[in-house]
GROMACS .gro file of C-alpha atoms in nm:
model
  456
    1MET     CA    1  -1.750  -1.578   1.653
    2ILE     CA    2  -1.455  -1.325   1.575
    3GLU     CA    3  -1.346  -1.182   1.928
    4VAL     CA    4  -1.426  -0.794   1.963
    5LYS     CA    5  -1.244  -0.616   2.248
    6PRO     CA    6  -1.459  -0.435   2.528
    7ASP     CA    7  -1.586  -0.106   2.472
    8ALA     CA    8  -1.375   0.039   2.735
    9GLU     CA    9  -1.028  -0.109   2.559
   10ILE     CA   10  -1.141   0.023   2.216
   11SER     CA   11  -1.204   0.364   2.395
   12ALA     CA   12  -0.862   0.375   2.543
   13ILE     CA   13  -0.711   0.269   2.201
   14GLN     CA   14  -0.927   0.566   2.014
   15ASP     CA   15  -0.778   0.814   2.263
   16ASP     CA   16  -0.423   0.692   2.231
   17LEU     CA   17  -0.446   0.709   1.845
   18LYS     CA   18  -0.598   1.045   1.869
   19ARG     CA   19  -0.306   1.187   2.066
   20ARG     CA   20  -0.054   1.050   1.825
   21GLY     CA   21  -0.236   1.272   1.585
   22VAL     CA   22  -0.449   0.967   1.376
   23LYS     CA   23  -0.740   1.105   1.217
   24TYR     CA   24  -0.831   0.779   1.008
   25CYS     CA   25  -0.825   0.402   1.058
   26MET     CA   26  -0.769   0.187   0.791
   27GLY     CA   27  -0.909  -0.177   0.811
   28THR     CA   28  -0.701  -0.388   0.562
   29TYR     CA   29  -0.743  -0.748   0.445
   30VAL     CA   30  -0.604  -0.925   0.151
   31ASP     CA   31  -0.799  -1.068  -0.158
   32ILE     CA   32  -0.679  -1.412  -0.260
   33HIS     CA   33  -0.368  -1.283  -0.435
   34GLY     CA   34  -0.245  -1.100  -0.108
   35ILE     CA   35  -0.330  -0.737  -0.248
   36PRO     CA   36  -0.451  -0.553   0.040
   37LYS     CA   37  -0.853  -0.403  -0.007
   38GLY     CA   38  -1.033  -0.230   0.296
   39LYS     CA   39  -1.213   0.078   0.381
   40VAL     CA   40  -1.091   0.412   0.572
   41VAL     CA   41  -1.287   0.556   0.862
   42PRO     CA   42  -1.269   0.864   1.073
   43LEU     CA   43  -1.108   0.783   1.391
   44SER     CA   44  -1.429   0.883   1.586
   45HIS     CA   45  -1.596   0.575   1.377
   46LEU     CA   46  -1.351   0.311   1.535
   47HIS     CA   47  -1.617   0.182   1.786
   48HIS     CA   48  -1.834   0.085   1.501
   49MET     CA   49  -1.565  -0.060   1.259
   50ALA     CA   50  -1.429  -0.300   1.538
   51HIS     CA   51  -1.747  -0.431   1.580
   52GLY     CA   52  -1.792  -0.522   1.205
   53SER     CA   53  -1.963  -0.200   1.062
   54GLU     CA   54  -1.764  -0.200   0.733
   55LEU     CA   55  -1.964  -0.420   0.482
   56TYR     CA   56  -1.802  -0.525   0.149
   57THR     CA   57  -1.937  -0.686  -0.184
   58GLY     CA   58  -1.758  -0.996  -0.193
   59TYR     CA   59  -1.811  -1.056  -0.567
   60ALA     CA   60  -1.630  -0.714  -0.625
   61LEU     CA   61  -1.322  -0.906  -0.506
   62ASP     CA   62  -1.104  -1.192  -0.633
   63GLY     CA   63  -1.147  -1.535  -0.423
   64LEU     CA   64  -1.398  -1.446  -0.159
   65GLY     CA   65  -1.643  -1.716  -0.338
   66GLN     CA   66  -1.918  -1.484  -0.361
   67ALA     CA   67  -2.192  -1.445  -0.629
   68PRO     CA   68  -2.380  -1.098  -0.703
   69ASN     CA   69  -2.683  -1.217  -0.510
   70ASP     CA   70  -2.492  -1.302  -0.188
   71ASP     CA   71  -2.497  -1.121   0.130
   72GLU     CA   72  -2.222  -0.880   0.204
   73ILE     CA   73  -1.907  -0.947   0.419
   74ALA     CA   74  -1.778  -0.748   0.714
   75SER     CA   75  -1.415  -0.705   0.825
   76VAL     CA   76  -1.309  -0.656   1.183
   77PRO     CA   77  -0.996  -0.480   1.259
   78ASP     CA   78  -0.727  -0.627   1.472
   79LEU     CA   79  -0.670  -0.345   1.712
   80ASP     CA   80  -0.364  -0.569   1.835
   81GLN     CA   81  -0.157  -0.520   1.552
   82ILE     CA   82  -0.209  -0.120   1.442
   83ILE     CA   83   0.081   0.056   1.252
   84GLN     CA   84   0.053   0.446   1.230
   85LEU     CA   85   0.178   0.528   0.894
   86PRO     CA   86   0.533   0.642   0.899
   87TRP     CA   87   0.501   0.856   0.581
   88GLN     CA   88   0.113   0.951   0.660
   89PRO     CA   89   0.086   0.954   1.029
   90GLU     CA   90  -0.274   1.091   1.016
   91VAL     CA   91  -0.337   0.753   0.904
   92ALA     CA   92  -0.353   0.404   1.144
   93TRP     CA   93  -0.321   0.085   0.918
   94MET     CA   94  -0.480  -0.239   1.082
   95PRO     CA   95  -0.521  -0.598   0.939
   96ALA     CA   96  -0.873  -0.718   0.958
   97ASP     CA   97  -1.024  -1.076   0.917
   98ASN     CA   98  -1.340  -1.114   0.697
   99THR     CA   99  -1.682  -1.215   0.862
  100LEU     CA  100  -2.019  -1.345   0.753
  101TYR     CA  101  -2.322  -1.332   0.992
  102GLY     CA  102  -2.069  -1.223   1.261
  103GLU     CA  103  -1.873  -1.566   1.203
  104PRO     CA  104  -1.511  -1.597   1.082
  105TYR     CA  105  -1.515  -1.605   0.703
  106MET     CA  106  -1.302  -1.913   0.590
  107LEU     CA  107  -1.217  -1.787   0.252
  108ASN     CA  108  -1.064  -1.508   0.409
  109THR     CA  109  -0.658  -1.629   0.435
  110ARG     CA  110  -0.585  -1.450   0.740
  111VAL     CA  111  -0.894  -1.646   0.915
  112LEU     CA  112  -0.772  -1.952   0.733
  113LEU     CA  113  -0.416  -1.902   0.879
  114LYS     CA  114  -0.560  -1.846   1.244
  115SER     CA  115  -0.775  -2.168   1.195
  116VAL     CA  116  -0.457  -2.390   1.144
  117LEU     CA  117  -0.255  -2.244   1.401
  118LYS     CA  118  -0.564  -2.349   1.635
  119GLN     CA  119  -0.466  -2.719   1.510
  120ALA     CA  120  -0.114  -2.654   1.596
  121GLU     CA  121  -0.216  -2.526   1.950
  122ALA     CA  122  -0.404  -2.832   2.009
  123MET     CA  123  -0.087  -3.038   1.950
  124GLY     CA  124   0.091  -2.773   2.212
  125PHE     CA  125   0.289  -2.589   1.925
  126GLY     CA  126   0.301  -2.207   1.823
  127MET     CA  127   0.471  -2.125   1.496
  128ASN     CA  128   0.753  -1.852   1.430
  129LEU     CA  129   0.819  -1.726   1.092
  130GLY     CA  130   1.038  -1.510   0.922
  131ILE     CA  131   1.016  -1.372   0.580
  132GLU     CA  132   1.306  -1.225   0.374
  133ALA     CA  133   1.174  -0.951   0.190
  134GLU     CA  134   1.355  -0.908  -0.177
  135VAL     CA  135   1.240  -0.606  -0.381
  136PHE     CA  136   1.340  -0.405  -0.672
  137LEU     CA  137   1.396  -0.027  -0.723
  138LEU     CA  138   1.359   0.095  -1.046
  139LYS     CA  139   1.257   0.340  -1.239
  140LYS     CA  140   1.117   0.385  -1.598
  141ASP     CA  141   1.357   0.508  -1.897
  142GLU     CA  142   1.225   0.718  -2.184
  143ASN     CA  143   1.082   0.418  -2.337
  144GLY     CA  144   0.903   0.291  -2.059
  145LYS     CA  145   1.138   0.032  -1.996
  146LEU     CA  146   1.211  -0.083  -1.631
  147VAL     CA  147   1.595  -0.007  -1.549
  148ALA     CA  148   1.767   0.053  -1.239
  149PRO     CA  149   1.762   0.390  -1.095
  150ASP     CA  150   2.163   0.414  -1.070
  151PRO     CA  151   2.338   0.401  -1.406
  152ASP     CA  152   2.652   0.288  -1.231
  153ASP     CA  153   2.442   0.005  -1.095
  154LYS     CA  154   2.566  -0.253  -1.372
  155LEU     CA  155   2.786  -0.503  -1.236
  156LYS     CA  156   2.744  -0.859  -1.359
  157LYS     CA  157   2.761  -0.978  -0.984
  158PRO     CA  158   2.614  -0.675  -0.779
  159CYS     CA  159   2.562  -0.864  -0.479
  160TYR     CA  160   2.639  -0.677  -0.144
  161ASP     CA  161   2.769  -0.390  -0.345
  162THR     CA  162   2.797  -0.111  -0.100
  163ARG     CA  163   2.844   0.151  -0.342
  164ALA     CA  164   2.513   0.083  -0.459
  165PHE     CA  165   2.374   0.128  -0.102
  166LEU     CA  166   2.514   0.470  -0.094
  167SER     CA  167   2.361   0.564  -0.449
  168ASN     CA  168   2.002   0.475  -0.308
  169PHE     CA  169   2.030   0.584   0.057
  170SER     CA  170   1.730   0.797   0.063
  171TRP     CA  171   1.511   0.527   0.008
  172LEU     CA  172   1.684   0.277   0.192
  173ASP     CA  173   1.705   0.508   0.512
  174LYS     CA  174   1.378   0.584   0.505
  175MET     CA  175   1.272   0.217   0.487
  176ALA     CA  176   1.530   0.105   0.753
  177THR     CA  177   1.446   0.376   0.987
  178SER     CA  178   1.062   0.293   0.954
  179ILE     CA  179   1.146  -0.095   1.011
  180ASN     CA  180   1.327  -0.023   1.322
  181GLU     CA  181   1.064   0.256   1.462
  182LEU     CA  182   0.805   0.038   1.405
  183GLY     CA  183   0.980  -0.233   1.640
  184TRP     CA  184   1.037  -0.519   1.388
  185GLY     CA  185   1.405  -0.524   1.471
  186LEU     CA  186   1.594  -0.483   1.136
  187TYR     CA  187   1.918  -0.639   1.163
  188SER     CA  188   2.066  -0.635   0.814
  189PHE     CA  189   1.989  -0.495   0.461
  190ASP     CA  190   2.180  -0.525   0.133
  191HIS     CA  191   2.226  -0.467  -0.232
  192GLU     CA  192   2.098  -0.805  -0.366
  193ASP     CA  193   2.206  -1.042  -0.630
  194ALA     CA  194   2.076  -0.834  -0.938
  195ASN     CA  195   2.088  -0.447  -1.021
  196GLY     CA  196   1.863  -0.229  -0.862
  197GLN     CA  197   1.751  -0.527  -0.593
  198PHE     CA  198   1.772  -0.529  -0.256
  199GLU     CA  199   1.683  -0.712   0.066
  200PHE     CA  200   1.553  -0.637   0.418
  201ASP     CA  201   1.596  -0.882   0.711
  202PHE     CA  202   1.403  -0.820   1.042
  203ASN     CA  203   1.335  -1.044   1.342
  204TYR     CA  204   1.093  -1.318   1.314
  205ALA     CA  205   0.752  -1.318   1.506
  206ASP     CA  206   0.443  -1.536   1.543
  207ALA     CA  207   0.317  -1.664   1.193
  208VAL     CA  208   0.016  -1.394   1.187
  209THR     CA  209   0.242  -1.103   1.294
  210THR     CA  210   0.519  -1.154   1.044
  211CYS     CA  211   0.243  -1.209   0.759
  212ASP     CA  212   0.087  -0.869   0.837
  213ARG     CA  213   0.456  -0.696   0.867
  214PHE     CA  214   0.543  -0.846   0.506
  215THR     CA  215   0.209  -0.708   0.381
  216PHE     CA  216   0.257  -0.372   0.544
  217LEU     CA  217   0.627  -0.377   0.411
  218LYS     CA  218   0.515  -0.395   0.046
  219MET     CA  219   0.291  -0.110   0.064
  220MET     CA  220   0.562   0.099   0.250
  221ALA     CA  221   0.831  -0.003  -0.013
  222LYS     CA  222   0.620   0.135  -0.273
  223GLU     CA  223   0.516   0.450  -0.107
  224TYR     CA  224   0.861   0.563  -0.001
  225ALA     CA  225   0.973   0.460  -0.383
  226LYS     CA  226   0.727   0.709  -0.527
  227GLU     CA  227   0.827   0.995  -0.280
  228GLU     CA  228   1.211   0.914  -0.478
  229GLY     CA  229   1.011   0.932  -0.834
  230LEU     CA  230   1.076   0.570  -0.865
  231LEU     CA  231   0.889   0.247  -0.822
  232ALA     CA  232   0.931  -0.061  -0.602
  233THR     CA  233   0.849  -0.409  -0.702
  234PHE     CA  234   0.811  -0.742  -0.547
  235MET     CA  235   0.720  -0.907  -0.907
  236PRO     CA  236   0.884  -1.261  -0.895
  237LYS     CA  237   1.099  -1.218  -1.222
  238PRO     CA  238   1.122  -0.861  -1.370
  239PHE     CA  239   1.399  -0.921  -1.587
  240SER     CA  240   1.510  -1.217  -1.744
  241ASN     CA  241   1.880  -1.199  -1.722
  242LYS     CA  242   1.896  -1.124  -1.368
  243THR     CA  243   1.789  -1.296  -1.035
  244GLY     CA  244   1.428  -1.267  -0.916
  245ASN     CA  245   1.228  -1.178  -0.594
  246GLY     CA  246   1.239  -1.451  -0.326
  247ALA     CA  247   1.037  -1.411  -0.017
  248HIS     CA  248   1.195  -1.712   0.200
  249PHE     CA  249   0.998  -1.844   0.471
  250ASN     CA  250   1.201  -1.924   0.805
  251MET     CA  251   1.000  -2.159   1.003
  252SER     CA  252   1.030  -2.324   1.338
  253LEU     CA  253   0.785  -2.446   1.593
  254TYR     CA  254   0.781  -2.349   1.956
  255ASP     CA  255   0.612  -2.476   2.312
  256LEU     CA  256   0.307  -2.275   2.370
  257GLU     CA  257   0.396  -2.295   2.764
  258THR     CA  258   0.769  -2.233   2.755
  259ARG     CA  259   0.821  -2.052   2.416
  260GLU     CA  260   1.116  -2.278   2.364
  261ASN     CA  261   1.208  -2.355   1.990
  262LEU     CA  262   1.137  -2.723   1.925
  263PHE     CA  263   1.341  -2.738   1.605
  264GLN     CA  264   1.698  -2.632   1.803
  265CYS     CA  265   1.936  -2.891   1.919
  266ARG     CA  266   2.295  -2.895   1.965
  267PRO     CA  267   2.458  -3.012   1.617
  268SER     CA  268   2.653  -3.280   1.827
  269ASP     CA  269   2.293  -3.419   1.915
  270ASP     CA  270   2.167  -3.427   1.595
  271PRO     CA  271   2.297  -3.741   1.344
  272ASN     CA  272   2.319  -3.519   1.060
  273GLY     CA  273   2.506  -3.252   1.241
  274LEU     CA  274   2.238  -2.969   1.128
  275GLY     CA  275   2.167  -2.839   1.474
  276LEU     CA  276   1.770  -2.978   1.385
  277THR     CA  277   1.547  -3.195   1.640
  278GLU     CA  278   1.339  -3.485   1.508
  279LEU     CA  279   1.046  -3.287   1.526
  280GLY     CA  280   1.183  -3.005   1.274
  281TYR     CA  281   1.321  -3.294   1.025
  282GLN     CA  282   0.926  -3.454   1.033
  283PHE     CA  283   0.836  -3.100   0.979
  284ILE     CA  284   1.039  -3.075   0.672
  285GLY     CA  285   0.904  -3.417   0.565
  286GLY     CA  286   0.548  -3.292   0.577
  287ILE     CA  287   0.681  -2.997   0.343
  288LEU     CA  288   0.849  -3.206   0.090
  289LYS     CA  289   0.547  -3.475   0.098
  290HIS     CA  290   0.345  -3.197  -0.032
  291GLY     CA  291   0.609  -2.964  -0.201
  292PRO     CA  292   0.458  -2.958  -0.559
  293ALA     CA  293   0.115  -2.874  -0.419
  294LEU     CA  294   0.274  -2.585  -0.198
  295CYS     CA  295   0.473  -2.453  -0.498
  296ALA     CA  296   0.132  -2.333  -0.634
  297VAL     CA  297   0.089  -2.084  -0.314
  298PHE     CA  298   0.450  -2.002  -0.264
  299ALA     CA  299   0.500  -1.906  -0.645
  300PRO     CA  300   0.151  -1.796  -0.758
  301THR     CA  301   0.213  -1.648  -1.083
  302VAL     CA  302   0.313  -1.718  -1.435
  303ASN     CA  303   0.595  -1.498  -1.386
  304SER     CA  304   0.706  -1.687  -1.048
  305TYR     CA  305   0.830  -1.977  -1.294
  306LYS     CA  306   1.048  -1.743  -1.472
  307ARG     CA  307   1.254  -1.736  -1.158
  308LEU     CA  308   1.224  -2.091  -1.073
  309VAL     CA  309   1.488  -2.226  -1.321
  310ARG     CA  310   1.807  -2.364  -1.293
  311GLN     CA  311   1.991  -2.077  -1.487
  312GLY     CA  312   1.793  -1.912  -1.786
  313ASP     CA  313   1.894  -1.609  -1.969
  314MET     CA  314   2.205  -1.575  -1.728
  315PRO     CA  315   2.566  -1.650  -1.693
  316TYR     CA  316   2.541  -1.836  -1.366
  317PHE     CA  317   2.281  -2.027  -1.153
  318THR     CA  318   1.963  -1.832  -1.041
  319TRP     CA  319   1.978  -1.965  -0.675
  320ALA     CA  320   1.606  -2.044  -0.699
  321PRO     CA  321   1.501  -2.396  -0.631
  322VAL     CA  322   1.387  -2.623  -0.894
  323PHE     CA  323   1.412  -2.965  -0.682
  324ASN     CA  324   1.186  -3.088  -0.401
  325SER     CA  325   1.451  -3.183  -0.154
  326TYR     CA  326   1.644  -3.056   0.156
  327GLY     CA  327   1.982  -3.007   0.297
  328SER     CA  328   2.218  -2.782   0.502
  329ASN     CA  329   2.320  -2.445   0.390
  330ASN     CA  330   2.290  -2.577   0.031
  331ARG     CA  331   2.087  -2.324  -0.149
  332THR     CA  332   2.026  -2.564  -0.458
  333ASN     CA  333   1.753  -2.750  -0.233
  334SER     CA  334   1.388  -2.592  -0.193
  335VAL     CA  335   1.413  -2.625   0.169
  336ARG     CA  336   1.725  -2.537   0.369
  337VAL     CA  337   1.859  -2.576   0.722
  338PRO     CA  338   2.049  -2.248   0.758
  339MET     CA  339   2.376  -2.273   0.969
  340GLY     CA  340   2.302  -2.328   1.334
  341GLY     CA  341   1.981  -2.532   1.292
  342GLY     CA  342   1.672  -2.426   1.469
  343ARG     CA  343   1.463  -2.349   1.170
  344CYS     CA  344   1.409  -2.476   0.831
  345GLU     CA  345   1.368  -2.225   0.525
  346SER     CA  346   1.123  -2.285   0.226
  347ARG     CA  347   1.324  -2.128  -0.039
  348ASN     CA  348   1.056  -2.128  -0.334
  349ALA     CA  349   0.833  -1.851  -0.195
  350ASP     CA  350   0.849  -1.534  -0.418
  351GLY     CA  351   0.743  -1.162  -0.366
  352ALA     CA  352   0.408  -1.237  -0.543
  353VAL     CA  353   0.326  -1.486  -0.250
  354ASN     CA  354  -0.033  -1.429  -0.045
  355PRO     CA  355   0.161  -1.499   0.289
  356TYR     CA  356  -0.125  -1.587   0.469
  357LEU     CA  357  -0.236  -1.879   0.242
  358ALA     CA  358   0.096  -1.970   0.188
  359CYS     CA  359   0.203  -2.001   0.561
  360ALA     CA  360  -0.151  -2.164   0.648
  361LEU     CA  361  -0.049  -2.475   0.384
  362VAL     CA  362   0.312  -2.515   0.472
  363LEU     CA  363   0.216  -2.524   0.843
  364ALA     CA  364  -0.066  -2.768   0.784
  365ALA     CA  365   0.203  -2.986   0.601
  366GLY     CA  366   0.447  -2.968   0.864
  367LEU     CA  367   0.212  -3.058   1.112
  368GLU     CA  368   0.104  -3.353   0.901
  369GLY     CA  369   0.473  -3.458   0.904
  370VAL     CA  370   0.502  -3.423   1.272
  371ARG     CA  371   0.178  -3.645   1.336
  372GLU     CA  372   0.268  -3.894   1.096
  373ALA     CA  373   0.656  -3.897   1.181
  374ILE     CA  374   0.781  -3.850   0.821
  375ASP     CA  375   1.137  -3.920   0.779
  376PRO     CA  376   1.241  -3.683   0.494
  377GLY     CA  377   1.549  -3.877   0.466
  378LYS     CA  378   1.922  -3.782   0.425
  379PRO     CA  379   2.016  -3.405   0.351
  380GLN     CA  380   2.124  -3.329   0.021
  381GLU     CA  381   2.492  -3.154   0.005
  382THR     CA  382   2.591  -3.143  -0.344
  383ASN     CA  383   2.500  -2.877  -0.599
  384LEU     CA  384   2.211  -3.036  -0.757
  385TYR     CA  385   2.181  -2.820  -1.035
  386GLU     CA  386   2.492  -3.006  -1.152
  387LEU     CA  387   2.320  -3.339  -1.129
  388SER     CA  388   2.242  -3.555  -1.449
  389GLU     CA  389   1.918  -3.684  -1.466
  390GLN     CA  390   2.031  -4.004  -1.391
  391GLU     CA  391   2.196  -3.933  -1.062
  392ARG     CA  392   1.908  -3.721  -0.972
  393GLU     CA  393   1.643  -4.026  -1.031
  394GLU     CA  394   1.886  -4.226  -0.841
  395LEU     CA  395   1.886  -4.009  -0.540
  396GLY     CA  396   1.507  -3.994  -0.538
  397ILE     CA  397   1.482  -3.615  -0.602
  398GLY     CA  398   1.182  -3.472  -0.798
  399PHE     CA  399   1.136  -3.166  -0.989
  400LEU     CA  400   0.906  -2.920  -0.849
  401PRO     CA  401   0.672  -2.774  -1.079
  402ARG     CA  402   0.810  -2.582  -1.374
  403THR     CA  403   0.501  -2.373  -1.513
  404LEU     CA  404   0.188  -2.223  -1.322
  405ASP     CA  405   0.008  -2.498  -1.499
  406GLU     CA  406   0.191  -2.790  -1.355
  407ALA     CA  407   0.152  -2.617  -1.025
  408ILE     CA  408  -0.198  -2.606  -1.001
  409THR     CA  409  -0.220  -2.934  -1.146
  410ALA     CA  410  -0.037  -3.061  -0.853
  411PHE     CA  411  -0.234  -2.833  -0.645
  412ASP     CA  412  -0.552  -2.976  -0.738
  413ALA     CA  413  -0.440  -3.349  -0.744
  414ASP     CA  414  -0.331  -3.342  -0.396
  415PRO     CA  415  -0.618  -3.432  -0.151
  416PHE     CA  416  -0.423  -3.249   0.130
  417VAL     CA  417  -0.505  -2.910   0.002
  418GLU     CA  418  -0.913  -2.937   0.012
  419GLN     CA  419  -0.841  -3.099   0.393
  420VAL     CA  420  -0.691  -2.785   0.470
  421LEU     CA  421  -0.848  -2.482   0.259
  422GLY     CA  422  -1.229  -2.632   0.224
  423LYS     CA  423  -1.344  -2.713  -0.079
  424GLU     CA  424  -1.458  -2.349  -0.199
  425LEU     CA  425  -1.145  -2.178  -0.114
  426LYS     CA  426  -0.948  -2.464  -0.333
  427GLN     CA  427  -1.156  -2.422  -0.619
  428GLU     CA  428  -1.138  -2.042  -0.608
  429PHE     CA  429  -0.781  -2.051  -0.624
  430ILE     CA  430  -0.763  -2.282  -0.922
  431ARG     CA  431  -1.056  -2.078  -1.063
  432TYR     CA  432  -0.828  -1.753  -1.072
  433LYS     CA  433  -0.519  -1.947  -1.150
  434ARG     CA  434  -0.649  -2.139  -1.431
  435ALA     CA  435  -0.767  -1.798  -1.583
  436GLU     CA  436  -0.426  -1.636  -1.514
  437TRP     CA  437  -0.246  -1.931  -1.717
  438ASN     CA  438  -0.494  -1.922  -1.992
  439GLU     CA  439  -0.474  -1.552  -2.071
  440TYR     CA  440  -0.114  -1.590  -2.023
  441HIS     CA  441  -0.109  -1.863  -2.287
  442THR     CA  442  -0.322  -1.691  -2.528
  443ALA     CA  443  -0.143  -1.355  -2.521
  444VAL     CA  444   0.089  -1.287  -2.833
  445SER     CA  445   0.448  -1.148  -2.675
  446GLN     CA  446   0.676  -0.926  -2.821
  447TRP     CA  447   0.908  -1.214  -2.822
  448GLU     CA  448   0.725  -1.399  -3.074
  449ILE     CA  449   0.635  -1.073  -3.297
  450GLU     CA  450   1.003  -1.007  -3.291
  451LYS     CA  451   1.104  -1.400  -3.354
  452TYR     CA  452   0.870  -1.482  -3.608
  453SER     CA  453   0.686  -1.171  -3.791
  454HIS     CA  454   0.967  -1.161  -4.041
  455LEU     CA  455   1.021  -1.528  -4.116
  456PHE     CA  456   0.656  -1.647  -4.206
   0.00000   0.00000   0.00000
């Protein structure tokens, strides 16, 4: 059963929300793509909502595994994670878990993540997660083409451009102020490596909380962009000649009793000098073992693989990982141990990620690495983009999938995926992603028309 708070506690929450001017409650879960879904109820209905009164036709949603004749699923809001909308304070947003007949519905990816965290808890571990949020702030020109709103934001290498920060101050200020007032601990934000692109970095938290915050942040960025007459997109690769939107996962395990970071050690105690414990290396070993399959959920769209290229239509390297490897502060690996150690970073996650689904699988992979004491080998410290194929093969470095089709094939072929997701959720993901690939593969693009229509 999904735990529901006592009525007295719900009443206290309701009274507090009323004092803060809240009129409506929005219980939100995500579909298989990570897209928020839910219903809005008057504050007076919170008691009913907290007990699963709001029902949903699962067949109307992607990836919930229901047919038209199936009973409705319910959602139960998490009243420990309430966020009052900064731009619409009459509304309180609440992440929710799906249930069926009062039991957790395992095709809900937030429910799935909680179940994998239970496995970690049985081993004495909790999981901390930080997600680096990269986003494009854009507008449409007179031809409907996406462009940076600031006409002077056109440097070839615009990363950390302070002038562009001031040009977009209104939107950035709204975002930064809200992140801080929500208590997330914003510690840095900057202009990223593409024109019109920004990144927000805030404190890590437990895995579920960070996934909730990332989901909310995407909605908030879009709403504040609308107020500026602009649009915000976390699309992995909106421009062929610019870097894309990553959503790097920074992960560590902690001791449930002491809260001690179990990946952290002094560099002098680490034979590789990275400041990572043996447990941390084993966790990375599990990630690399299942790297190709994990790519399908970290980079879940056709567009994702326009980002995961060495160079592409650009004069310099993209920073996106294409190799199933790890290293220290070497961004050509898919898994990085940042300076100072104590965590590992999966770099192939992008802005289209369903954070709950990806986190569930990568955590399960890491836990398998711990259980099986998998050695990831020596860290790769060279620029992997510049290796010859022979050098790469001699080092035993494999490529990650290079298309969504390859990623889904790897996802389908790895028995580990079904062990974690169950057969039904695994097949739901494959079904939708195969359909997405087929739709893309049979569509006729403008590039094809311009290249071939005058030739034949």
